[in-house]
Amino acid sequence: MTATVSLFSVRGYSSFLFGRILNSVAIWVDFTLIFSILSFHYQVDPSGLGLSAALYGLPGLLLGPFVGALADKKSPALIMIVSAFVRFVTSMGLAFSANETIFIVWVFLKGMGNLGAIPAEQVLIRRLLSNEQIISTVALTSVLDQCTKILSPLLGVGFSVALHSRGGFGFTGGLALLSMGCAIGVAGVVGWGSAAGGSQRRYPDFALVRRVISESPSFAFALGLALASSMVLGLYDSIVVVLLREHGLPDSSFGTIVSCTALGAIGCAVVLKKLLARACEATSLSVFVGGFSGSVVAAGLLALTLPSLGLGMLCMLWLINGFCYGGGMMVYGIALQKEVPADALGVVSTSVRSLQLAALVIGPIIGSWIAQYVGVEVTFIAAGALGLAIVAWALLRRTRKMRCANRSIGPAA
């Protein structure tokens, strides 16, 4: 707790954190409002909703590494200001769209406006904080993000009822203006230019990304398991509602399950520093990804063997699921900050984010196809087993490399 409180004594950190909270709230409220309006106001069919979701996420998948390279080269504070301004403009565009087509165009532009915050935040964390402080801020921001995940959709629903949905975009536009003020505060500390010796790349250097991965076994290990978690999540996440429905659980049960994952992640964030003090990051990450995958296997086995699943049992499983998934992502975030060179943080973080998004886009397609032919329960078991197999393979490979390294050092000693 003392380490977390001490973060606020770092110049510029309070502005950075408040800006991050504002961005997170705005993104979740925007997401809720966008798909509420498309569904209930414009009455868009499922294919149209799928197209809108793809347009919203496509900029991050395709353009993320380019924005990341820009964050490495330019001032991260300036990137955040530009991103916030674009989000303000797009909020106003969504609020005053004349028809469905224009609204969907603004949805695409909103997705583009969200691009700048993530790489800029990664660069700022490295500039503002020490390695010890990075662990504390990863845990703190995870707690805040999960609280936002729970509360912001409720806020979006409230706007939908009170202000006929569109008024809520005025609220997120106001949050964007406030986040611009926070970015200006951060700029007062880190300056308006790039760091000394910063990257001069104009475009994403994917050869650099490969070199960073090959030269840092610790980061390569963390990256592999983080992508494994995204693959597993993509395979089963879209069919959770089907599992609940097939076992006779009410519509509200899905929201309860989502809240349990968030509570699990919050619990992990609270104890993360103590866990890392007892086990190295590689061991912790392996346990987290293994536990996450194991919870998915357990859900499938229980659904396959029991005639009906109780909501309480599923809540316990998804508390473990959220605890382990959240822990895995936090440890990956710490490895990213510690192992990646400062002048490559933007392009590496966004390139990895693109890979994660690809897994989350392709995974549901594969998962739903498997479920159609072999059943939802078997799909859960297969998804979790894939994660467990990747963890086992990664640990075996890491152990072999360590043995080889010890053998090469032995004769010299």
mmCIF file of C-alpha atoms in Angstrom:
data_model
loop_
_atom_site.group_PDB
_atom_site.id
_atom_site.type_symbol
_atom_site.label_atom_id
_atom_site.label_comp_id
_atom_site.label_asym_id
_atom_site.label_seq_id
_atom_site.Cartn_x
_atom_site.Cartn_y
_atom_site.Cartn_z
ATOM 1 C CA MET A 1 0.000 0.000 0.000
ATOM 2 C CA THR A 2 2.857 2.384 0.851
ATOM 3 C CA ALA A 3 4.428 1.761 -2.564
ATOM 4 C CA THR A 4 1.125 2.521 -4.279
ATOM 5 C CA VAL A 5 0.619 5.745 -2.321
ATOM 6 C CA SER A 6 4.176 6.805 -3.124
ATOM 7 C CA LEU A 7 3.315 6.787 -6.842
ATOM 8 C CA PHE A 8 1.394 10.008 -6.356
ATOM 9 C CA SER A 9 4.551 11.776 -5.213
ATOM 10 C CA VAL A 10 6.014 11.260 -8.707
ATOM 11 C CA ARG A 11 5.657 14.441 -10.765
ATOM 12 C CA GLY A 12 3.107 14.015 -13.524
ATOM 13 C CA TYR A 13 1.776 10.671 -12.293
ATOM 14 C CA SER A 14 -1.520 12.008 -10.926
ATOM 15 C CA SER A 15 -2.293 13.684 -14.245
ATOM 16 C CA PHE A 16 -1.345 10.513 -16.111
ATOM 17 C CA LEU A 17 -3.525 8.260 -13.932
ATOM 18 C CA PHE A 18 -6.551 10.569 -13.974
ATOM 19 C CA GLY A 19 -6.291 10.835 -17.749
ATOM 20 C CA ARG A 20 -6.154 7.047 -18.041
ATOM 21 C CA ILE A 21 -9.283 6.684 -15.892
ATOM 22 C CA LEU A 22 -11.130 9.236 -18.022
ATOM 23 C CA ASN A 23 -10.117 7.412 -21.212
ATOM 24 C CA SER A 24 -11.200 4.048 -19.827
ATOM 25 C CA VAL A 25 -14.609 5.333 -18.706
ATOM 26 C CA ALA A 26 -15.186 7.046 -22.061
ATOM 27 C CA ILE A 27 -14.296 3.927 -24.078
ATOM 28 C CA TRP A 28 -16.676 1.674 -22.132
ATOM 29 C CA VAL A 29 -19.541 4.206 -22.145
ATOM 30 C CA ASP A 30 -19.036 4.808 -25.885
ATOM 31 C CA PHE A 31 -19.071 1.058 -26.542
ATOM 32 C CA THR A 32 -22.320 0.580 -24.607
ATOM 33 C CA LEU A 33 -24.029 3.550 -26.267
ATOM 34 C CA ILE A 34 -22.884 2.693 -29.801
ATOM 35 C CA PHE A 35 -24.318 -0.811 -29.804
ATOM 36 C CA SER A 36 -27.423 0.181 -27.840
ATOM 37 C CA ILE A 37 -28.281 2.802 -30.477
ATOM 38 C CA LEU A 38 -27.505 0.473 -33.380
ATOM 39 C CA SER A 39 -29.669 -2.274 -31.862
ATOM 40 C CA PHE A 40 -32.626 -0.338 -30.468
ATOM 41 C CA HIS A 41 -32.729 2.953 -32.372
ATOM 42 C CA TYR A 42 -31.622 1.920 -35.865
ATOM 43 C CA GLN A 43 -32.672 -1.743 -35.340
ATOM 44 C CA VAL A 44 -29.611 -2.991 -37.218
ATOM 45 C CA ASP A 45 -29.618 -6.725 -38.035
ATOM 46 C CA PRO A 46 -26.893 -9.104 -36.690
ATOM 47 C CA SER A 47 -24.760 -8.783 -39.840
ATOM 48 C CA GLY A 48 -24.840 -4.998 -39.534
ATOM 49 C CA LEU A 49 -23.859 -5.208 -35.883
ATOM 50 C CA GLY A 50 -20.994 -7.513 -36.853
ATOM 51 C CA LEU A 51 -19.833 -5.036 -39.492
ATOM 52 C CA SER A 52 -19.981 -2.175 -36.985
ATOM 53 C CA ALA A 53 -18.002 -4.178 -34.424
ATOM 54 C CA ALA A 54 -15.400 -5.004 -37.072
ATOM 55 C CA LEU A 55 -15.111 -1.351 -38.131
ATOM 56 C CA TYR A 56 -14.732 -0.310 -34.487
ATOM 57 C CA GLY A 57 -11.894 -2.772 -33.877
ATOM 58 C CA LEU A 58 -10.260 -2.771 -37.317
ATOM 59 C CA PRO A 59 -8.161 0.413 -36.819
ATOM 60 C CA GLY A 60 -6.416 -1.151 -33.823
ATOM 61 C CA LEU A 61 -5.706 -4.334 -35.735
ATOM 62 C CA LEU A 62 -4.304 -2.681 -38.864
ATOM 63 C CA LEU A 63 -3.049 0.764 -37.833
ATOM 64 C CA GLY A 64 -1.947 0.156 -34.232
ATOM 65 C CA PRO A 65 1.753 -0.489 -35.029
ATOM 66 C CA PHE A 66 1.937 2.714 -37.109
ATOM 67 C CA VAL A 67 0.576 4.785 -34.217
ATOM 68 C CA GLY A 68 2.946 2.928 -31.894
ATOM 69 C CA ALA A 69 5.940 3.920 -34.029
ATOM 70 C CA LEU A 70 4.686 7.508 -33.893
ATOM 71 C CA ALA A 71 4.506 7.361 -30.081
ATOM 72 C CA ASP A 72 8.147 6.185 -30.015
ATOM 73 C CA LYS A 73 9.244 9.071 -32.221
ATOM 74 C CA LYS A 74 7.092 11.970 -30.994
ATOM 75 C CA SER A 75 6.015 13.251 -27.590
ATOM 76 C CA PRO A 76 3.611 10.755 -25.974
ATOM 77 C CA ALA A 77 1.796 13.668 -24.344
ATOM 78 C CA LEU A 78 1.194 15.215 -27.778
ATOM 79 C CA ILE A 79 -0.103 11.865 -29.086
ATOM 80 C CA MET A 80 -2.539 11.723 -26.154
ATOM 81 C CA ILE A 81 -3.783 15.248 -26.820
ATOM 82 C CA VAL A 82 -4.392 14.542 -30.509
ATOM 83 C CA SER A 83 -6.120 11.268 -29.639
ATOM 84 C CA ALA A 84 -8.357 12.993 -27.091
ATOM 85 C CA PHE A 85 -9.269 15.723 -29.576
ATOM 86 C CA VAL A 86 -10.243 13.127 -32.199
ATOM 87 C CA ARG A 87 -12.357 11.319 -29.588
ATOM 88 C CA PHE A 88 -14.099 14.601 -28.747
ATOM 89 C CA VAL A 89 -14.880 15.275 -32.410
ATOM 90 C CA THR A 90 -16.132 11.734 -32.988
ATOM 91 C CA SER A 91 -18.337 11.872 -29.872
ATOM 92 C CA MET A 92 -19.979 14.987 -31.268
ATOM 93 C CA GLY A 93 -20.321 13.273 -34.654
ATOM 94 C CA LEU A 94 -22.042 10.273 -33.085
ATOM 95 C CA ALA A 95 -24.337 12.534 -31.062
ATOM 96 C CA PHE A 96 -25.573 14.416 -34.137
ATOM 97 C CA SER A 97 -25.501 11.711 -36.841
ATOM 98 C CA ALA A 98 -28.388 12.125 -39.256
ATOM 99 C CA ASN A 99 -28.782 8.473 -40.227
ATOM 100 C CA GLU A 100 -27.477 4.952 -39.732
ATOM 101 C CA THR A 101 -24.779 5.126 -42.437
ATOM 102 C CA ILE A 102 -23.242 8.325 -41.075
ATOM 103 C CA PHE A 103 -23.413 6.896 -37.562
ATOM 104 C CA ILE A 104 -21.436 3.797 -38.623
ATOM 105 C CA VAL A 105 -18.823 6.003 -40.332
ATOM 106 C CA TRP A 106 -18.365 7.857 -37.044
ATOM 107 C CA VAL A 107 -18.054 4.479 -35.264
ATOM 108 C CA PHE A 108 -15.081 3.674 -37.514
ATOM 109 C CA LEU A 109 -13.529 7.089 -36.815
ATOM 110 C CA LYS A 110 -14.121 6.582 -33.086
ATOM 111 C CA GLY A 111 -12.091 3.371 -33.302
ATOM 112 C CA MET A 112 -9.280 5.358 -34.924
ATOM 113 C CA GLY A 113 -9.468 8.008 -32.208
ATOM 114 C CA ASN A 114 -8.933 5.364 -29.522
ATOM 115 C CA LEU A 115 -5.601 4.269 -31.032
ATOM 116 C CA GLY A 116 -3.208 6.821 -29.576
ATOM 117 C CA ALA A 117 -3.799 6.347 -25.862
ATOM 118 C CA ILE A 118 -2.381 2.823 -25.367
ATOM 119 C CA PRO A 119 1.122 3.247 -26.881
ATOM 120 C CA ALA A 120 1.469 6.753 -25.437
ATOM 121 C CA GLU A 121 0.606 5.453 -21.960
ATOM 122 C CA GLN A 122 3.214 2.669 -22.266
ATOM 123 C CA VAL A 123 5.909 5.172 -23.188
ATOM 124 C CA LEU A 124 4.896 7.533 -20.372
ATOM 125 C CA ILE A 125 5.005 4.775 -17.737
ATOM 126 C CA ARG A 126 8.632 4.037 -18.669
ATOM 127 C CA ARG A 127 9.549 7.736 -18.562
ATOM 128 C CA LEU A 128 7.866 8.507 -15.252
ATOM 129 C CA LEU A 129 8.480 5.407 -13.125
ATOM 130 C CA SER A 130 11.185 3.032 -11.907
ATOM 131 C CA ASN A 131 10.943 -0.770 -12.315
ATOM 132 C CA GLU A 132 9.666 -1.170 -8.747
ATOM 133 C CA GLN A 133 7.039 1.506 -9.294
ATOM 134 C CA ILE A 134 5.958 -0.130 -12.570
ATOM 135 C CA ILE A 135 4.736 -3.216 -10.646
ATOM 136 C CA SER A 136 2.682 -0.987 -8.338
ATOM 137 C CA THR A 137 1.136 1.015 -11.156
ATOM 138 C CA VAL A 138 0.266 -2.099 -13.190
ATOM 139 C CA ALA A 139 -1.631 -3.472 -10.171
ATOM 140 C CA LEU A 140 -3.314 -0.127 -9.438
ATOM 141 C CA THR A 141 -4.403 0.525 -13.017
ATOM 142 C CA SER A 142 -5.716 -3.038 -13.282
ATOM 143 C CA VAL A 143 -7.976 -2.475 -10.257
ATOM 144 C CA LEU A 144 -9.215 0.809 -11.715
ATOM 145 C CA ASP A 145 -9.753 -0.716 -15.172
ATOM 146 C CA GLN A 146 -11.820 -3.589 -13.751
ATOM 147 C CA CYS A 147 -13.925 -1.208 -11.644
ATOM 148 C CA THR A 148 -14.480 0.846 -14.788
ATOM 149 C CA LYS A 149 -15.426 -2.304 -16.681
ATOM 150 C CA ILE A 150 -18.149 -3.014 -14.110
ATOM 151 C CA LEU A 151 -19.510 0.493 -13.604
ATOM 152 C CA SER A 152 -19.182 2.209 -16.983
ATOM 153 C CA PRO A 153 -21.707 0.024 -18.866
ATOM 154 C CA LEU A 154 -24.221 0.863 -16.107
ATOM 155 C CA LEU A 155 -23.434 4.515 -16.714
ATOM 156 C CA GLY A 156 -24.004 3.998 -20.436
ATOM 157 C CA VAL A 157 -27.355 2.340 -19.745
ATOM 158 C CA GLY A 158 -28.272 5.279 -17.496
ATOM 159 C CA PHE A 159 -27.570 7.730 -20.292
ATOM 160 C CA SER A 160 -29.586 5.589 -22.683
ATOM 161 C CA VAL A 161 -32.609 5.897 -20.391
ATOM 162 C CA ALA A 162 -32.208 9.481 -19.170
ATOM 163 C CA LEU A 163 -30.860 11.229 -22.265
ATOM 164 C CA HIS A 164 -32.179 9.051 -25.097
ATOM 165 C CA SER A 165 -28.697 7.579 -25.667
ATOM 166 C CA ARG A 166 -27.206 10.308 -27.838
ATOM 167 C CA GLY A 167 -26.807 12.724 -24.945
ATOM 168 C CA GLY A 168 -24.310 10.283 -23.452
ATOM 169 C CA PHE A 169 -21.892 11.091 -26.266
ATOM 170 C CA GLY A 170 -21.824 14.658 -24.971
ATOM 171 C CA PHE A 171 -20.608 13.210 -21.671
ATOM 172 C CA THR A 172 -17.802 11.202 -23.326
ATOM 173 C CA GLY A 173 -16.880 14.273 -25.387
ATOM 174 C CA GLY A 174 -16.506 16.186 -22.128
ATOM 175 C CA LEU A 175 -14.299 13.407 -20.743
ATOM 176 C CA ALA A 176 -12.104 13.711 -23.848
ATOM 177 C CA LEU A 177 -11.632 17.435 -23.184
ATOM 178 C CA LEU A 178 -10.701 16.725 -19.567
ATOM 179 C CA SER A 179 -8.185 14.085 -20.677
ATOM 180 C CA MET A 180 -6.607 16.702 -22.948
ATOM 181 C CA GLY A 181 -6.035 18.808 -19.826
ATOM 182 C CA CYS A 182 -4.437 15.813 -18.087
ATOM 183 C CA ALA A 183 -2.131 15.253 -21.071
ATOM 184 C CA ILE A 184 -1.065 18.896 -20.933
ATOM 185 C CA GLY A 185 -0.219 18.376 -17.252
ATOM 186 C CA VAL A 186 1.918 15.347 -18.129
ATOM 187 C CA ALA A 187 3.625 17.326 -20.899
ATOM 188 C CA GLY A 188 4.757 19.814 -18.271
ATOM 189 C CA VAL A 189 6.886 17.025 -16.824
ATOM 190 C CA VAL A 190 8.048 14.974 -19.831
ATOM 191 C CA GLY A 191 8.099 17.841 -22.348
ATOM 192 C CA TRP A 192 6.668 18.204 -25.831
ATOM 193 C CA GLY A 193 9.452 16.430 -27.686
ATOM 194 C CA SER A 194 10.654 12.858 -27.916
ATOM 195 C CA ALA A 195 13.082 11.474 -25.365
ATOM 196 C CA ALA A 196 16.771 12.053 -25.903
ATOM 197 C CA GLY A 197 18.036 9.373 -28.245
ATOM 198 C CA GLY A 198 14.455 8.453 -29.094
ATOM 199 C CA SER A 199 13.445 6.521 -32.156
ATOM 200 C CA GLN A 200 13.654 8.173 -35.557
ATOM 201 C CA ARG A 201 11.536 5.515 -37.276
ATOM 202 C CA ARG A 202 8.744 6.914 -39.391
ATOM 203 C CA TYR A 203 7.063 3.539 -39.891
ATOM 204 C CA PRO A 204 6.725 0.430 -37.708
ATOM 205 C CA ASP A 205 9.879 -1.672 -37.845
ATOM 206 C CA PHE A 206 8.686 -5.264 -37.575
ATOM 207 C CA ALA A 207 12.273 -6.502 -37.884
ATOM 208 C CA LEU A 208 12.955 -4.587 -34.669
ATOM 209 C CA VAL A 209 9.996 -6.280 -33.005
ATOM 210 C CA ARG A 210 11.373 -9.698 -33.994
ATOM 211 C CA ARG A 211 14.836 -8.724 -32.765
ATOM 212 C CA VAL A 212 13.496 -7.581 -29.383
ATOM 213 C CA ILE A 213 11.694 -10.912 -29.016
ATOM 214 C CA SER A 214 14.732 -12.972 -30.057
ATOM 215 C CA GLU A 215 17.154 -11.046 -27.832
ATOM 216 C CA SER A 216 14.976 -11.155 -24.715
ATOM 217 C CA PRO A 217 13.987 -14.720 -23.734
ATOM 218 C CA SER A 218 12.058 -13.385 -20.727
ATOM 219 C CA PHE A 219 9.892 -11.160 -22.912
ATOM 220 C CA ALA A 220 9.481 -13.883 -25.542
ATOM 221 C CA PHE A 221 8.231 -16.258 -22.823
ATOM 222 C CA ALA A 222 5.783 -13.662 -21.456
ATOM 223 C CA LEU A 223 4.592 -12.739 -24.946
ATOM 224 C CA GLY A 224 3.973 -16.365 -25.923
ATOM 225 C CA LEU A 225 1.841 -17.045 -22.862
ATOM 226 C CA ALA A 226 -0.039 -13.731 -23.192
ATOM 227 C CA LEU A 227 -0.951 -14.626 -26.785
ATOM 228 C CA ALA A 228 -1.945 -18.128 -25.612
ATOM 229 C CA SER A 229 -4.382 -16.525 -23.158
ATOM 230 C CA SER A 230 -5.853 -14.401 -25.952
ATOM 231 C CA MET A 231 -6.247 -17.484 -28.150
ATOM 232 C CA VAL A 232 -8.047 -19.427 -25.422
ATOM 233 C CA LEU A 233 -10.280 -16.451 -24.608
ATOM 234 C CA GLY A 234 -11.153 -15.966 -28.266
ATOM 235 C CA LEU A 235 -12.121 -19.616 -28.697
ATOM 236 C CA TYR A 236 -14.634 -19.801 -25.851
ATOM 237 C CA ASP A 237 -15.720 -16.263 -24.946
ATOM 238 C CA SER A 238 -18.421 -15.839 -27.596
ATOM 239 C CA ILE A 239 -20.144 -19.123 -26.649
ATOM 240 C CA VAL A 240 -20.336 -18.553 -22.889
ATOM 241 C CA VAL A 241 -23.905 -17.302 -23.327
ATOM 242 C CA VAL A 242 -24.789 -20.515 -25.197
ATOM 243 C CA LEU A 243 -23.427 -22.634 -22.330
ATOM 244 C CA LEU A 244 -25.506 -20.638 -19.839
ATOM 245 C CA ARG A 245 -28.633 -20.898 -21.974
ATOM 246 C CA GLU A 246 -28.275 -24.645 -22.520
ATOM 247 C CA HIS A 247 -28.142 -25.166 -18.762
ATOM 248 C CA GLY A 248 -31.281 -23.151 -18.127
ATOM 249 C CA LEU A 249 -29.674 -20.129 -16.500
ATOM 250 C CA PRO A 250 -31.397 -16.718 -16.809
ATOM 251 C CA ASP A 251 -30.297 -13.888 -19.101
ATOM 252 C CA SER A 252 -28.889 -11.959 -16.144
ATOM 253 C CA SER A 253 -26.410 -14.757 -15.431
ATOM 254 C CA PHE A 254 -24.053 -13.554 -18.169
ATOM 255 C CA GLY A 255 -23.686 -10.153 -16.492
ATOM 256 C CA THR A 256 -23.061 -11.931 -13.193
ATOM 257 C CA ILE A 257 -20.305 -14.031 -14.800
ATOM 258 C CA VAL A 258 -18.656 -10.928 -16.305
ATOM 259 C CA SER A 259 -18.714 -9.222 -12.910
ATOM 260 C CA CYS A 260 -17.078 -12.285 -11.344
ATOM 261 C CA THR A 261 -14.182 -12.150 -13.811
ATOM 262 C CA ALA A 262 -13.688 -8.480 -12.990
ATOM 263 C CA LEU A 263 -13.776 -9.164 -9.231
ATOM 264 C CA GLY A 264 -11.255 -11.976 -9.691
ATOM 265 C CA ALA A 265 -8.897 -9.652 -11.574
ATOM 266 C CA ILE A 266 -9.255 -7.004 -8.860
ATOM 267 C CA GLY A 267 -8.384 -9.595 -6.215
ATOM 268 C CA CYS A 268 -5.294 -10.595 -8.153
ATOM 269 C CA ALA A 269 -4.183 -6.979 -8.527
ATOM 270 C CA VAL A 270 -4.426 -6.512 -4.758
ATOM 271 C CA VAL A 271 -2.084 -9.445 -4.016
ATOM 272 C CA LEU A 272 0.097 -9.336 -7.153
ATOM 273 C CA LYS A 273 3.111 -7.702 -5.547
ATOM 274 C CA LYS A 274 3.176 -10.274 -2.749
ATOM 275 C CA LEU A 275 2.906 -13.115 -5.260
ATOM 276 C CA LEU A 276 5.801 -11.754 -7.324
ATOM 277 C CA ALA A 277 7.894 -11.424 -4.173
ATOM 278 C CA ARG A 278 7.550 -15.196 -3.644
ATOM 279 C CA ALA A 279 7.921 -16.418 -7.239
ATOM 280 C CA CYS A 280 9.674 -15.122 -10.339
ATOM 281 C CA GLU A 281 7.647 -13.560 -13.127
ATOM 282 C CA ALA A 282 8.020 -16.579 -15.443
ATOM 283 C CA THR A 283 6.747 -18.988 -12.785
ATOM 284 C CA SER A 284 3.894 -16.681 -11.810
ATOM 285 C CA LEU A 285 2.874 -16.217 -15.431
ATOM 286 C CA SER A 286 2.899 -19.978 -16.043
ATOM 287 C CA VAL A 287 0.660 -20.550 -13.020
ATOM 288 C CA PHE A 288 -1.700 -17.772 -14.071
ATOM 289 C CA VAL A 289 -2.105 -18.960 -17.669
ATOM 290 C CA GLY A 290 -2.330 -22.577 -16.515
ATOM 291 C CA GLY A 291 -4.999 -21.660 -13.961
ATOM 292 C CA PHE A 292 -6.942 -19.643 -16.532
ATOM 293 C CA SER A 293 -6.846 -22.512 -19.046
ATOM 294 C CA GLY A 294 -7.669 -25.042 -16.341
ATOM 295 C CA SER A 295 -10.777 -23.089 -15.318
ATOM 296 C CA VAL A 296 -12.011 -23.265 -18.926
ATOM 297 C CA VAL A 297 -11.409 -27.037 -19.043
ATOM 298 C CA ALA A 298 -13.219 -27.408 -15.701
ATOM 299 C CA ALA A 299 -16.232 -25.477 -17.000
ATOM 300 C CA GLY A 300 -16.446 -27.761 -20.028
ATOM 301 C CA LEU A 301 -16.061 -30.957 -17.991
ATOM 302 C CA LEU A 302 -18.687 -29.885 -15.465
ATOM 303 C CA ALA A 303 -21.100 -28.938 -18.234
ATOM 304 C CA LEU A 304 -20.473 -32.285 -19.923
ATOM 305 C CA THR A 305 -20.921 -34.448 -16.829
ATOM 306 C CA LEU A 306 -23.615 -32.614 -14.831
ATOM 307 C CA PRO A 307 -27.228 -32.358 -15.978
ATOM 308 C CA SER A 308 -27.382 -28.721 -14.872
ATOM 309 C CA LEU A 309 -24.884 -26.119 -13.713
ATOM 310 C CA GLY A 310 -25.539 -23.913 -10.710
ATOM 311 C CA LEU A 311 -24.789 -20.211 -11.020
ATOM 312 C CA GLY A 312 -22.820 -20.285 -7.763
ATOM 313 C CA MET A 313 -20.487 -22.972 -9.115
ATOM 314 C CA LEU A 314 -19.910 -20.988 -12.310
ATOM 315 C CA CYS A 315 -19.282 -17.818 -10.329
ATOM 316 C CA MET A 316 -16.521 -19.584 -8.378
ATOM 317 C CA LEU A 317 -14.977 -20.848 -11.607
ATOM 318 C CA TRP A 318 -15.057 -17.427 -13.217
ATOM 319 C CA LEU A 319 -13.599 -15.756 -10.135
ATOM 320 C CA ILE A 320 -10.610 -18.081 -10.611
ATOM 321 C CA ASN A 321 -10.751 -17.422 -14.359
ATOM 322 C CA GLY A 322 -10.635 -13.642 -13.866
ATOM 323 C CA PHE A 323 -7.957 -13.893 -11.154
ATOM 324 C CA CYS A 324 -5.658 -15.913 -13.396
ATOM 325 C CA TYR A 325 -6.348 -14.088 -16.670
ATOM 326 C CA GLY A 326 -5.904 -10.706 -15.012
ATOM 327 C CA GLY A 327 -2.713 -11.864 -13.315
ATOM 328 C CA GLY A 328 -1.304 -13.139 -16.599
ATOM 329 C CA MET A 329 -1.980 -9.858 -18.373
ATOM 330 C CA MET A 330 -0.467 -7.848 -15.519
ATOM 331 C CA VAL A 331 2.728 -9.921 -15.468
ATOM 332 C CA TYR A 332 2.974 -9.564 -19.249
ATOM 333 C CA GLY A 333 2.599 -5.785 -18.843
ATOM 334 C CA ILE A 334 5.439 -5.739 -16.321
ATOM 335 C CA ALA A 335 7.667 -7.795 -18.658
ATOM 336 C CA LEU A 336 6.863 -5.414 -21.519
ATOM 337 C CA GLN A 337 7.998 -2.416 -19.486
ATOM 338 C CA LYS A 338 11.141 -4.088 -18.119
ATOM 339 C CA GLU A 339 12.432 -5.953 -21.160
ATOM 340 C CA VAL A 340 11.565 -3.820 -24.201
ATOM 341 C CA PRO A 341 13.924 -0.914 -25.070
ATOM 342 C CA ALA A 342 12.418 2.467 -24.239
ATOM 343 C CA ASP A 343 12.579 3.674 -27.863
ATOM 344 C CA ALA A 344 10.607 0.635 -29.081
ATOM 345 C CA LEU A 345 7.837 0.446 -26.463
ATOM 346 C CA GLY A 346 5.182 2.021 -28.678
ATOM 347 C CA VAL A 347 5.700 -0.140 -31.751
ATOM 348 C CA VAL A 348 6.206 -3.376 -29.775
ATOM 349 C CA SER A 349 3.155 -2.853 -27.526
ATOM 350 C CA THR A 350 0.857 -2.027 -30.441
ATOM 351 C CA SER A 351 2.218 -4.842 -32.626
ATOM 352 C CA VAL A 352 1.482 -7.312 -29.825
ATOM 353 C CA ARG A 353 -1.919 -5.700 -29.340
ATOM 354 C CA SER A 354 -2.644 -6.299 -33.035
ATOM 355 C CA LEU A 355 -1.774 -9.981 -32.597
ATOM 356 C CA GLN A 356 -4.055 -10.195 -29.566
ATOM 357 C CA LEU A 357 -6.882 -8.529 -31.474
ATOM 358 C CA ALA A 358 -6.374 -10.946 -34.355
ATOM 359 C CA ALA A 359 -6.717 -13.860 -31.904
ATOM 360 C CA LEU A 360 -9.861 -12.299 -30.437
ATOM 361 C CA VAL A 361 -11.350 -11.792 -33.918
ATOM 362 C CA ILE A 362 -10.424 -15.160 -35.439
ATOM 363 C CA GLY A 363 -10.954 -17.159 -32.229
ATOM 364 C CA PRO A 364 -14.743 -16.713 -32.022
ATOM 365 C CA ILE A 365 -15.104 -17.802 -35.659
ATOM 366 C CA ILE A 366 -13.155 -21.014 -35.007
ATOM 367 C CA GLY A 367 -14.785 -21.571 -31.613
ATOM 368 C CA SER A 368 -18.333 -21.210 -32.922
ATOM 369 C CA TRP A 369 -17.533 -23.528 -35.848
ATOM 370 C CA ILE A 370 -16.147 -26.196 -33.489
ATOM 371 C CA ALA A 371 -19.139 -25.807 -31.152
ATOM 372 C CA GLN A 372 -21.518 -26.297 -34.059
ATOM 373 C CA TYR A 373 -20.040 -29.716 -34.855
ATOM 374 C CA VAL A 374 -18.844 -31.143 -31.531
ATOM 375 C CA GLY A 375 -20.768 -29.141 -28.939
ATOM 376 C CA VAL A 376 -20.149 -26.185 -26.646
ATOM 377 C CA GLU A 377 -18.788 -28.299 -23.777
ATOM 378 C CA VAL A 378 -16.138 -29.958 -25.944
ATOM 379 C CA THR A 379 -15.131 -26.561 -27.326
ATOM 380 C CA PHE A 380 -14.482 -25.315 -23.791
ATOM 381 C CA ILE A 381 -12.396 -28.388 -23.008
ATOM 382 C CA ALA A 382 -10.428 -28.053 -26.264
ATOM 383 C CA ALA A 383 -9.777 -24.322 -25.719
ATOM 384 C CA GLY A 384 -8.509 -24.848 -22.173
ATOM 385 C CA ALA A 385 -6.453 -27.895 -23.194
ATOM 386 C CA LEU A 386 -4.779 -25.811 -25.889
ATOM 387 C CA GLY A 387 -3.748 -23.257 -23.275
ATOM 388 C CA LEU A 388 -2.414 -25.943 -20.936
ATOM 389 C CA ALA A 389 -0.456 -27.539 -23.777
ATOM 390 C CA ILE A 390 1.145 -24.199 -24.697
ATOM 391 C CA VAL A 391 2.118 -23.570 -21.051
ATOM 392 C CA ALA A 392 3.681 -27.045 -20.812
ATOM 393 C CA TRP A 393 5.564 -26.563 -24.092
ATOM 394 C CA ALA A 394 6.822 -23.107 -23.063
ATOM 395 C CA LEU A 395 8.052 -24.386 -19.692
ATOM 396 C CA LEU A 396 9.781 -27.362 -21.307
ATOM 397 C CA ARG A 397 11.480 -25.132 -23.873
ATOM 398 C CA ARG A 398 12.561 -22.659 -21.179
ATOM 399 C CA THR A 399 13.966 -25.471 -19.021
ATOM 400 C CA ARG A 400 15.990 -26.863 -21.943
ATOM 401 C CA LYS A 401 17.425 -23.427 -22.722
ATOM 402 C CA MET A 402 18.421 -22.910 -19.093
ATOM 403 C CA ARG A 403 20.165 -26.316 -19.026
ATOM 404 C CA CYS A 404 22.046 -25.512 -22.214
ATOM 405 C CA ALA A 405 23.098 -22.156 -20.786
ATOM 406 C CA ASN A 406 24.313 -23.780 -17.562
ATOM 407 C CA ARG A 407 26.314 -26.362 -19.517
ATOM 408 C CA SER A 408 28.001 -23.666 -21.608
ATOM 409 C CA ILE A 409 28.917 -21.696 -18.476
ATOM 410 C CA GLY A 410 30.120 -24.754 -16.514
ATOM 411 C CA PRO A 411 33.485 -25.467 -18.233
ATOM 412 C CA ALA A 412 34.459 -21.787 -18.134
ATOM 413 C CA ALA A 413 33.958 -21.747 -14.394
#
